[in-house]
Tab-separated table of C-alpha atoms in Angstrom:
chain	number	residue	atom	x	y	z
A	4	MET	CA	-21.322	7.463	-20.953
A	5	SER	CA	-20.188	3.875	-20.260
A	6	VAL	CA	-16.926	2.883	-18.563
A	7	LYS	CA	-14.485	0.929	-20.709
A	8	VAL	CA	-12.823	-1.953	-18.804
A	9	ILE	CA	-9.544	-3.568	-19.894
A	10	THR	CA	-8.485	-6.771	-18.113
A	11	VAL	CA	-4.838	-7.804	-18.070
A	12	GLY	CA	-3.890	-11.515	-17.889
A	13	GLU	CA	-2.828	-13.086	-14.600
A	14	LYS	CA	0.763	-14.150	-14.096
A	15	ILE	CA	1.646	-17.706	-13.143
A	16	LEU	CA	3.660	-18.196	-9.963
A	17	GLY	CA	6.824	-20.254	-9.724
A	18	ALA	CA	8.548	-22.567	-7.301
A	19	ASN	CA	7.624	-20.476	-4.280
A	20	GLU	CA	4.945	-22.843	-3.059
A	21	GLU	CA	7.337	-25.796	-2.744
A	22	LYS	CA	9.791	-23.715	-0.740
A	23	ALA	CA	6.966	-22.503	1.509
A	24	LYS	CA	6.059	-26.128	2.261
A	25	ALA	CA	9.682	-26.824	3.230
A	26	ASN	CA	9.693	-23.770	5.529
A	27	LYS	CA	6.439	-24.931	7.131
A	28	LYS	CA	7.862	-28.407	7.753
A	29	ARG	CA	10.952	-26.891	9.353
A	30	LEU	CA	8.884	-24.587	11.586
A	31	ASP	CA	6.460	-27.398	12.499
A	32	LYS	CA	9.380	-29.579	13.572
A	33	HIS	CA	10.180	-26.972	16.232
A	34	GLY	CA	6.514	-26.300	17.051
A	35	VAL	CA	6.829	-22.621	16.055
A	36	LEU	CA	3.470	-20.934	15.418
A	37	THR	CA	4.149	-18.683	12.426
A	38	ILE	CA	2.078	-15.664	11.434
A	39	ASN	CA	2.468	-13.821	8.122
A	40	ILE	CA	1.382	-10.215	8.705
A	41	MET	CA	0.324	-8.217	5.663
A	42	SER	CA	-1.145	-4.730	5.156
A	43	SER	CA	-0.879	-1.404	3.366
A	44	PRO	CA	2.004	0.843	4.409
A	45	GLY	CA	1.303	2.421	7.772
A	46	ALA	CA	-1.701	0.295	8.749
A	47	GLY	CA	0.035	-0.854	11.940
A	48	LYS	CA	1.996	-4.085	11.358
A	49	THR	CA	4.914	-3.067	13.545
A	50	SER	CA	2.630	-1.582	16.213
A	51	LEU	CA	0.706	-4.842	16.419
A	52	ILE	CA	3.933	-6.841	16.738
A	53	LEU	CA	5.418	-4.532	19.392
A	54	ASN	CA	2.215	-4.483	21.438
A	55	THR	CA	1.888	-8.255	21.245
A	56	ILE	CA	5.517	-8.753	22.263
A	57	LYS	CA	4.963	-6.521	25.297
A	58	HIS	CA	1.920	-8.525	26.322
A	59	LEU	CA	3.143	-12.015	25.518
A	60	SER	CA	6.922	-12.146	25.875
A	61	LYS	CA	6.782	-13.601	29.378
A	62	LYS	CA	4.441	-16.368	28.263
A	63	ALA	CA	6.011	-17.318	24.921
A	64	ARG	CA	9.390	-17.110	23.218
A	65	ILE	CA	8.908	-14.785	20.269
A	66	ALA	CA	11.034	-14.200	17.158
A	67	VAL	CA	10.460	-11.762	14.293
A	68	ILE	CA	11.371	-11.520	10.618
A	69	GLU	CA	11.007	-7.968	9.293
A	70	GLY	CA	10.482	-7.413	5.573
A	71	ASP	CA	11.074	-3.958	4.124
A	72	VAL	CA	11.968	-2.371	0.828
A	73	ALA	CA	14.632	-0.361	2.661
A	74	SER	CA	15.745	0.570	6.189
A	75	SER	CA	15.780	-1.434	9.404
A	76	ILE	CA	13.651	0.972	11.482
A	77	ASP	CA	11.146	-1.719	12.429
A	78	ALA	CA	13.770	-4.375	13.200
A	79	ASP	CA	15.569	-1.897	15.458
A	80	LYS	CA	12.363	-1.358	17.431
A	81	VAL	CA	11.884	-5.109	17.898
A	82	ASN	CA	15.545	-5.554	18.768
A	83	ALA	CA	15.231	-2.866	21.442
A	84	LEU	CA	12.743	-5.152	23.223
A	85	GLY	CA	15.365	-7.920	23.346
A	86	ILE	CA	13.557	-10.112	20.817
A	87	PRO	CA	15.545	-12.036	18.141
A	88	VAL	CA	14.892	-10.350	14.786
A	89	VAL	CA	16.135	-10.697	11.213
A	90	GLN	CA	15.675	-7.861	8.726
A	91	ILE	CA	15.108	-8.768	5.079
A	92	ASN	CA	15.652	-5.819	2.738
A	93	THR	CA	14.076	-6.551	-0.619
A	94	ALA	CA	15.894	-3.718	-2.443
A	95	GLY	CA	12.726	-2.546	-4.159
A	96	GLY	CA	10.960	-5.921	-4.172
A	97	CYS	CA	7.299	-5.585	-3.254
A	98	HIS	CA	6.792	-8.745	-1.173
A	99	LEU	CA	8.590	-11.431	0.771
A	100	ASP	CA	8.886	-14.888	-0.773
A	101	ALA	CA	9.572	-18.292	0.729
A	102	PHE	CA	13.218	-18.256	-0.392
A	103	MET	CA	13.954	-15.029	1.474
A	104	VAL	CA	12.235	-16.419	4.558
A	105	ALA	CA	14.243	-19.675	4.329
A	106	GLU	CA	17.433	-17.624	4.411
A	107	ALA	CA	16.161	-15.628	7.392
A	108	LEU	CA	15.236	-18.838	9.252
A	109	ASP	CA	18.905	-19.873	9.027
A	110	SER	CA	19.715	-16.895	11.249
A	111	LEU	CA	17.153	-17.708	13.961
A	112	SER	CA	17.346	-20.354	16.713
A	113	LEU	CA	14.036	-22.053	15.971
A	114	GLU	CA	14.457	-24.457	18.883
A	115	LYS	CA	14.215	-21.411	21.155
A	116	ALA	CA	11.024	-19.972	19.627
A	117	ASP	CA	7.306	-20.616	20.163
A	118	LEU	CA	5.942	-17.826	18.004
A	119	LEU	CA	7.326	-16.256	14.830
A	120	PHE	CA	5.936	-13.053	13.347
A	121	ILE	CA	6.849	-12.384	9.739
A	122	GLU	CA	6.149	-8.740	8.915
A	123	ASN	CA	5.671	-8.604	5.177
A	124	VAL	CA	6.384	-5.593	2.949
A	125	GLY	CA	3.645	-2.928	3.171
A	126	ASN	CA	1.539	-3.789	0.140
A	127	LEU	CA	-2.068	-4.984	-0.255
A	128	ILE	CA	-1.446	-6.890	-3.461
A	129	CYS	CA	1.710	-8.911	-4.124
A	130	PRO	CA	2.390	-10.471	-0.683
A	131	ASN	CA	-0.870	-12.371	-1.007
A	132	ASN	CA	0.498	-14.505	-3.844
A	133	TYR	CA	3.549	-15.759	-1.949
A	134	LEU	CA	3.077	-18.339	0.791
A	135	LEU	CA	6.018	-18.208	3.206
A	136	GLY	CA	5.420	-21.319	5.329
A	137	GLU	CA	3.032	-19.665	7.793
A	138	ASP	CA	0.312	-21.246	9.935
A	139	ILE	CA	-1.785	-18.104	10.030
A	140	ARG	CA	-2.287	-15.408	7.445
A	141	LEU	CA	-3.153	-12.114	9.116
A	142	MET	CA	-3.906	-8.829	7.477
A	143	ILE	CA	-4.332	-5.421	9.008
A	144	ALA	CA	-6.793	-2.932	7.592
A	145	SER	CA	-7.028	0.501	9.187
A	146	LEU	CA	-9.974	2.856	9.350
A	147	PRO	CA	-8.346	5.804	7.539
A	148	GLU	CA	-7.837	3.618	4.444
A	149	GLY	CA	-11.612	3.560	3.982
A	150	ASP	CA	-14.316	0.909	4.115
A	151	ASP	CA	-14.120	0.240	0.349
A	152	LYS	CA	-10.736	-1.505	0.488
A	153	PRO	CA	-12.159	-5.064	0.456
A	154	TYR	CA	-13.800	-4.259	-2.899
A	155	LYS	CA	-10.603	-2.914	-4.339
A	156	TYR	CA	-8.123	-5.470	-2.981
A	157	PRO	CA	-10.384	-8.524	-2.682
A	158	ALA	CA	-7.760	-11.262	-2.998
A	159	MET	CA	-5.968	-10.426	0.220
A	160	PHE	CA	-9.198	-10.141	2.197
A	161	ALA	CA	-10.437	-13.432	0.717
A	162	ASP	CA	-7.285	-15.405	1.522
A	163	THR	CA	-6.559	-14.275	5.077
A	164	ASP	CA	-7.398	-16.088	8.320
A	165	VAL	CA	-7.519	-12.992	10.519
A	166	VAL	CA	-8.296	-9.327	9.859
A	167	ILE	CA	-7.093	-6.834	12.435
A	168	LEU	CA	-9.128	-3.656	11.913
A	169	ASN	CA	-6.799	-1.069	13.435
A	170	LYS	CA	-7.097	2.604	14.423
A	171	VAL	CA	-10.674	2.369	15.721
A	172	ASP	CA	-9.781	5.362	17.932
A	173	LEU	CA	-10.110	7.521	14.786
A	174	GLN	CA	-13.726	6.448	14.127
A	175	PRO	CA	-15.261	9.767	15.332
A	176	TYR	CA	-13.269	11.689	12.719
A	177	LEU	CA	-13.825	9.411	9.715
A	178	ASP	CA	-16.674	8.295	7.439
A	179	PHE	CA	-15.853	4.624	7.962
A	180	ASP	CA	-18.859	2.284	7.909
A	181	GLY	CA	-17.779	-0.658	10.067
A	182	GLU	CA	-20.902	-2.676	9.329
A	183	ALA	CA	-20.458	-2.282	5.555
A	184	PHE	CA	-16.782	-3.263	5.900
A	185	ARG	CA	-17.631	-6.386	7.895
A	186	LYS	CA	-20.332	-7.374	5.415
A	187	VAL	CA	-18.008	-7.271	2.403
A	188	VAL	CA	-15.136	-8.974	4.211
A	189	THR	CA	-17.274	-11.856	5.462
A	190	GLY	CA	-18.899	-12.059	2.028
A	191	LEU	CA	-15.460	-12.600	0.485
A	192	ASN	CA	-14.307	-14.782	3.354
A	193	PRO	CA	-17.021	-16.345	5.555
A	194	ASP	CA	-14.524	-17.981	7.971
A	195	VAL	CA	-12.462	-14.863	8.690
A	196	ILE	CA	-12.027	-13.612	12.256
A	197	ILE	CA	-12.122	-9.817	12.587
A	198	PHE	CA	-10.607	-8.004	15.580
A	199	PRO	CA	-11.401	-4.263	15.708
A	200	VAL	CA	-8.570	-2.733	17.750
A	201	SER	CA	-6.530	0.360	18.421
A	202	CYS	CA	-2.840	-0.387	18.839
A	203	LYS	CA	-2.554	3.179	20.129
A	204	THR	CA	-5.148	3.079	22.931
A	205	GLY	CA	-5.177	-0.691	23.480
A	206	ALA	CA	-8.925	-0.931	22.736
A	207	GLY	CA	-9.909	-4.413	21.587
A	208	MET	CA	-6.422	-5.861	22.032
A	209	ALA	CA	-7.463	-8.279	24.816
A	210	ALA	CA	-9.581	-10.313	22.389
A	211	TRP	CA	-6.660	-10.607	19.965
A	212	PHE	CA	-4.263	-11.657	22.748
A	213	SER	CA	-6.676	-14.361	23.992
A	214	TRP	CA	-7.173	-15.715	20.504
A	215	LEU	CA	-3.421	-15.804	19.897
A	216	GLU	CA	-2.710	-17.550	23.199
A	217	ALA	CA	-5.271	-20.207	22.306
A	218	ALA	CA	-3.637	-20.660	18.881
A	219	LEU	CA	-0.238	-21.056	20.580
A	220	LYS	CA	-1.587	-23.726	22.926
A	221	SER	CA	-3.236	-25.554	20.051
A	222	LYS	CA	0.074	-25.575	18.116
A	223	GLN	CA	2.031	-26.848	21.100
A	224	THR	CA	-0.325	-29.769	21.717
A	225	LYS	CA	-0.121	-30.910	18.075
B	7	MET	CA	21.976	-8.317	19.923
B	8	SER	CA	22.661	-7.123	16.376
B	9	VAL	CA	20.152	-7.089	13.529
B	10	LYS	CA	20.944	-9.370	10.620
B	11	VAL	CA	20.261	-7.754	7.218
B	12	ILE	CA	19.719	-9.741	4.018
B	13	THR	CA	19.619	-7.792	0.738
B	14	VAL	CA	17.884	-9.250	-2.295
B	15	GLY	CA	19.088	-8.364	-5.821
B	16	GLU	CA	17.237	-5.764	-7.899
B	17	LYS	CA	15.281	-6.821	-10.951
B	18	ILE	CA	15.941	-5.347	-14.360
B	19	LEU	CA	13.051	-3.647	-16.123
B	20	GLY	CA	12.030	-4.409	-19.674
B	21	ALA	CA	10.679	-2.592	-22.680
B	22	ASN	CA	8.354	-0.417	-20.614
B	23	GLU	CA	10.460	2.700	-20.947
B	24	GLU	CA	10.308	2.727	-24.747
B	25	LYS	CA	6.541	2.365	-24.703
B	26	ALA	CA	6.279	5.177	-22.142
B	27	LYS	CA	8.222	7.456	-24.513
B	28	ALA	CA	5.778	6.608	-27.298
B	29	ASN	CA	2.819	7.403	-25.015
B	30	LYS	CA	4.425	10.707	-24.047
B	31	LYS	CA	4.941	11.652	-27.708
B	32	ARG	CA	1.306	10.860	-28.486
B	33	LEU	CA	0.060	12.916	-25.513
B	34	ASP	CA	2.418	15.797	-26.328
B	35	LYS	CA	1.083	15.904	-29.888
B	36	HIS	CA	-2.335	16.754	-28.458
B	37	GLY	CA	-0.944	19.025	-25.735
B	38	VAL	CA	-2.395	16.854	-22.950
B	39	LEU	CA	-0.817	17.478	-19.544
B	40	THR	CA	-0.564	14.004	-18.000
B	41	ILE	CA	-0.245	13.255	-14.288
B	42	ASN	CA	0.588	9.805	-12.895
B	43	ILE	CA	-0.944	9.623	-9.397
B	44	MET	CA	0.546	7.076	-7.016
B	45	SER	CA	-0.023	6.250	-3.328
B	46	SER	CA	-0.791	3.581	-0.750
B	47	PRO	CA	-4.321	2.193	-0.769
B	48	GLY	CA	-6.747	4.703	0.713
B	49	ALA	CA	-4.423	7.723	0.794
B	50	GLY	CA	-6.810	9.754	-1.340
B	51	LYS	CA	-6.031	9.372	-5.057
B	52	THR	CA	-9.669	9.286	-6.145
B	53	SER	CA	-10.644	12.057	-3.712
B	54	LEU	CA	-7.934	14.292	-5.163
B	55	ILE	CA	-9.081	13.571	-8.715
B	56	LEU	CA	-12.774	14.149	-7.942
B	57	ASN	CA	-12.069	17.395	-6.064
B	58	THR	CA	-9.839	18.655	-8.831
B	59	ILE	CA	-12.418	17.788	-11.495
B	60	LYS	CA	-15.068	19.747	-9.560
B	61	HIS	CA	-12.814	22.778	-9.354
B	62	LEU	CA	-11.286	22.675	-12.816
B	63	SER	CA	-13.753	21.073	-15.228
B	64	LYS	CA	-15.061	24.433	-16.496
B	65	LYS	CA	-11.533	25.661	-17.203
B	66	ALA	CA	-9.971	22.526	-18.734
B	67	ARG	CA	-11.121	19.370	-20.521
B	68	ILE	CA	-10.215	16.503	-18.225
B	69	ALA	CA	-9.928	12.758	-18.880
B	70	VAL	CA	-9.075	9.975	-16.444
B	71	ILE	CA	-7.527	6.503	-16.603
B	72	GLU	CA	-8.323	4.447	-13.488
B	73	GLY	CA	-6.012	1.576	-12.523
B	74	ASP	CA	-7.264	-1.037	-10.077
B	75	VAL	CA	-6.614	-4.639	-9.181
B	76	ALA	CA	-10.367	-5.200	-9.302
B	77	SER	CA	-13.670	-3.279	-9.423
B	78	SER	CA	-14.631	-0.083	-11.216
B	79	ILE	CA	-15.808	1.852	-8.134
B	80	ASP	CA	-13.477	4.771	-8.795
B	81	ALA	CA	-14.194	4.929	-12.529
B	82	ASP	CA	-17.922	4.982	-11.792
B	83	LYS	CA	-17.430	8.004	-9.513
B	84	VAL	CA	-15.510	9.861	-12.236
B	85	ASN	CA	-18.059	8.844	-14.867
B	86	ALA	CA	-20.842	10.228	-12.683
B	87	LEU	CA	-19.242	13.681	-13.079
B	88	GLY	CA	-19.510	13.382	-16.873
B	89	ILE	CA	-15.757	13.016	-17.381
B	90	PRO	CA	-14.368	10.527	-19.962
B	91	VAL	CA	-12.793	7.640	-18.050
B	92	VAL	CA	-11.216	4.283	-18.884
B	93	GLN	CA	-10.874	1.593	-16.212
B	94	ILE	CA	-7.847	-0.700	-16.393
B	95	ASN	CA	-8.266	-3.827	-14.254
B	96	THR	CA	-4.887	-5.436	-13.705
B	97	ALA	CA	-6.345	-8.766	-12.451
B	98	GLY	CA	-3.969	-8.903	-9.510
B	99	GLY	CA	-1.151	-6.905	-11.106
B	100	CYS	CA	0.348	-4.418	-8.675
B	101	HIS	CA	1.013	-1.450	-10.978
B	102	LEU	CA	0.107	0.075	-14.312
B	103	ASP	CA	2.616	-0.148	-17.138
B	104	ALA	CA	3.019	1.834	-20.339
B	105	PHE	CA	1.460	-0.923	-22.471
B	106	MET	CA	-1.779	-0.894	-20.451
B	107	VAL	CA	-1.886	2.892	-20.687
B	108	ALA	CA	-1.316	2.788	-24.459
B	109	GLU	CA	-4.375	0.546	-24.781
B	110	ALA	CA	-6.400	2.889	-22.586
B	111	LEU	CA	-5.329	5.914	-24.676
B	112	ASP	CA	-6.911	4.209	-27.720
B	113	SER	CA	-10.280	4.572	-25.966
B	114	LEU	CA	-9.936	8.295	-25.203
B	115	SER	CA	-10.391	11.254	-27.560
B	116	LEU	CA	-7.059	12.934	-26.869
B	117	GLU	CA	-7.846	15.822	-29.193
B	118	LYS	CA	-10.627	16.737	-26.750
B	119	ALA	CA	-8.480	16.660	-23.585
B	120	ASP	CA	-6.205	19.191	-21.872
B	121	LEU	CA	-5.469	17.227	-18.717
B	122	LEU	CA	-5.202	13.475	-18.138
B	123	PHE	CA	-5.094	11.956	-14.678
B	124	ILE	CA	-3.788	8.389	-14.497
B	125	GLU	CA	-4.721	6.880	-11.134
B	126	ASN	CA	-2.232	4.105	-10.538
B	127	VAL	CA	-2.847	0.962	-8.453
B	128	GLY	CA	-2.662	1.640	-4.699
B	129	ASN	CA	0.911	0.582	-3.927
B	130	LEU	CA	3.959	2.523	-2.674
B	131	ILE	CA	6.507	0.289	-4.387
B	132	CYS	CA	6.006	-1.163	-7.862
B	133	PRO	CA	4.291	1.740	-9.698
B	134	ASN	CA	7.438	3.787	-9.213
B	135	ASN	CA	9.403	1.552	-11.589
B	136	TYR	CA	7.038	1.930	-14.532
B	137	LEU	CA	6.961	5.191	-16.455
B	138	LEU	CA	3.643	5.571	-18.251
B	139	GLY	CA	4.300	8.601	-20.474
B	140	GLU	CA	3.429	11.210	-17.850
B	141	ASP	CA	4.597	14.838	-17.580
B	142	ILE	CA	4.216	14.933	-13.816
B	143	ARG	CA	4.716	12.232	-11.222
B	144	LEU	CA	2.558	12.900	-8.190
B	145	MET	CA	2.333	10.859	-5.038
B	146	ILE	CA	-0.065	11.174	-2.160
B	147	ALA	CA	1.032	10.474	1.390
B	148	SER	CA	-1.541	10.705	4.169
B	149	LEU	CA	-1.047	11.551	7.819
B	150	PRO	CA	-2.438	8.286	9.267
B	151	GLU	CA	0.255	6.312	7.393
B	152	GLY	CA	2.864	7.878	9.662
B	153	ASP	CA	5.792	10.243	9.191
B	154	ASP	CA	8.288	7.372	8.731
B	155	LYS	CA	7.020	6.356	5.291
B	156	PRO	CA	9.723	8.234	3.332
B	157	TYR	CA	12.359	6.152	5.162
B	158	LYS	CA	10.586	2.916	4.362
B	159	TYR	CA	9.552	3.594	0.753
B	160	PRO	CA	12.294	6.002	-0.306
B	161	ALA	CA	12.282	5.337	-4.053
B	162	MET	CA	8.817	6.703	-4.652
B	163	PHE	CA	9.440	9.818	-2.573
B	164	ALA	CA	12.760	10.372	-4.345
B	165	ASP	CA	11.354	10.089	-7.876
B	166	THR	CA	8.185	12.158	-7.616
B	167	ASP	CA	7.651	15.762	-8.722
B	168	VAL	CA	4.811	16.522	-6.303
B	169	VAL	CA	3.829	15.166	-2.901
B	170	ILE	CA	0.252	15.772	-1.789
B	171	LEU	CA	0.195	15.332	1.994
B	172	ASN	CA	-3.461	14.483	2.546
B	173	LYS	CA	-5.751	14.201	5.596
B	174	VAL	CA	-4.244	17.123	7.508
B	175	ASP	CA	-7.642	17.420	9.222
B	176	LEU	CA	-6.640	14.365	11.312
B	177	GLN	CA	-3.486	16.054	12.682
B	178	PRO	CA	-4.951	16.671	16.183
B	179	TYR	CA	-5.558	12.945	16.648
B	180	LEU	CA	-2.238	11.594	15.346
B	181	ASP	CA	1.452	11.604	16.298
B	182	PHE	CA	2.494	12.836	12.864
B	183	ASP	CA	5.552	15.110	12.840
B	184	GLY	CA	5.084	17.258	9.728
B	185	GLU	CA	8.466	18.941	10.060
B	186	ALA	CA	10.286	15.594	10.302
B	187	PHE	CA	8.333	14.327	7.282
B	188	ARG	CA	9.221	17.387	5.216
B	189	LYS	CA	12.881	17.119	6.186
B	190	VAL	CA	13.225	13.509	5.043
B	191	VAL	CA	11.252	14.051	1.847
B	192	THR	CA	13.263	17.108	0.802
B	193	GLY	CA	16.434	15.266	1.803
B	194	LEU	CA	15.552	12.483	-0.629
B	195	ASN	CA	14.212	14.901	-3.216
B	196	PRO	CA	15.319	18.554	-2.936
B	197	ASP	CA	13.159	19.757	-5.869
B	198	VAL	CA	9.889	18.229	-4.700
B	199	ILE	CA	6.832	20.407	-4.156
B	200	ILE	CA	4.748	19.443	-1.115
B	201	PHE	CA	1.092	20.439	-0.748
B	202	PRO	CA	-0.409	19.697	2.682
B	203	VAL	CA	-4.151	19.354	2.071
B	204	SER	CA	-7.379	17.824	3.260
B	205	CYS	CA	-9.498	16.523	0.397
B	206	LYS	CA	-12.273	16.205	2.971
B	207	THR	CA	-12.345	19.786	4.323
B	208	GLY	CA	-10.739	21.503	1.329
B	209	ALA	CA	-7.866	22.878	3.436
B	210	GLY	CA	-4.802	23.650	1.337
B	211	MET	CA	-6.468	22.722	-1.944
B	212	ALA	CA	-6.294	26.260	-3.384
B	213	ALA	CA	-2.488	26.092	-3.567
B	214	TRP	CA	-2.648	22.778	-5.453
B	215	PHE	CA	-5.267	24.124	-7.891
B	216	SER	CA	-3.172	27.234	-8.640
B	217	TRP	CA	-0.066	25.177	-9.204
B	218	LEU	CA	-1.943	22.809	-11.531
B	219	GLU	CA	-3.499	25.663	-13.530
B	220	ALA	CA	-0.033	27.142	-14.031
B	221	ALA	CA	1.273	23.739	-15.187
B	222	LEU	CA	-1.625	23.494	-17.668
B	223	LYS	CA	-0.870	26.953	-19.076
B	224	SER	CA	2.796	26.113	-19.377
B	225	LYS	CA	1.981	22.899	-21.281
B	226	GLN	CA	-0.377	24.708	-23.667
B	227	THR	CA	2.164	27.356	-24.584
B	228	LYS	CA	4.812	24.744	-25.435
């Protein structure tokens, strides 16, 4: 029996890219290192942000834009740490776009920020098509999602600068082949940097923090 | 500090609903019980389908439509069990729609099927807006995604008939509050049926199989 394959045409994107360039220019003017964080639901975007705030908030002024379909659970958690945060609710929309981010930037004091995290909507597909004005594209994959995800959602793995491989503490209980995962990801994206971490136990986080601090310094000396 | 909330307008859906009705009529004519399976990436859609095929393929004639952004990994697994399967590749599209499914139905012998699984694209947002012609809407949530997912992706939890809560074997290693999860889900959706299962160990699967066999009988006597 052979498998029948139907391919549906790609959609063309609109004016988003221009707006993203304008956002980037605005953020560059204030020297704000901006990271667009993307992942499946529940992979650990908010955990990564909260952990990084706790580690870095004495060394850098951090701000956060939270994107969600509904609720402000994540923004409330960031707010509780005393960090400026704007919640974007997309009302069912499956990704952030540069226009939403531009509106959110109006509510932040960019002159008082060194580092901006933009937590995208939990989705491995659509966010990839919408540049927001970021310096760094970061995606989180987590072990329980399985090592075949790069095959099934290749665009996001191919276009990202950093992959955080989260929940390594669950390795003993899963059939996740880390070597196979790394092989496919670097095949799609030879320049990618992969940080295996556990936001829960803290394993591997030091390497991510060091890398981020270096990126901050590099932005500030530009 | 208060959290600023920006709400983006909802988009109107097109002609999908009419096409879904036509699909439903076509499937009803042949008495095919059709289940639209939705979840985040890696929650266990394919595992559920493969396990259910293994249990049920001597009692019912099963067919599968696989929806993916890219690859035919899942369709190949179904095909290896000798089950008729059509792969829809959406080329970056984040959900199946009724038009894609109509095309896939052309490639299946509906007169030789009792049960059709449609595995949607891994995404907790967009698939919810597109009826495909299904009898049953089923979503899979998995423990590692966290118990807050119903708050953050409420539409899909509100609109589904069945929630499969997968990966219960990982409970000892996670901070997942099953009672809190159940409370929010039934709050959003009082009629929902929740099956806690592990596709890996088989825990809880018997209840799902019984329920599905009853649904099949009910469809055939209509």
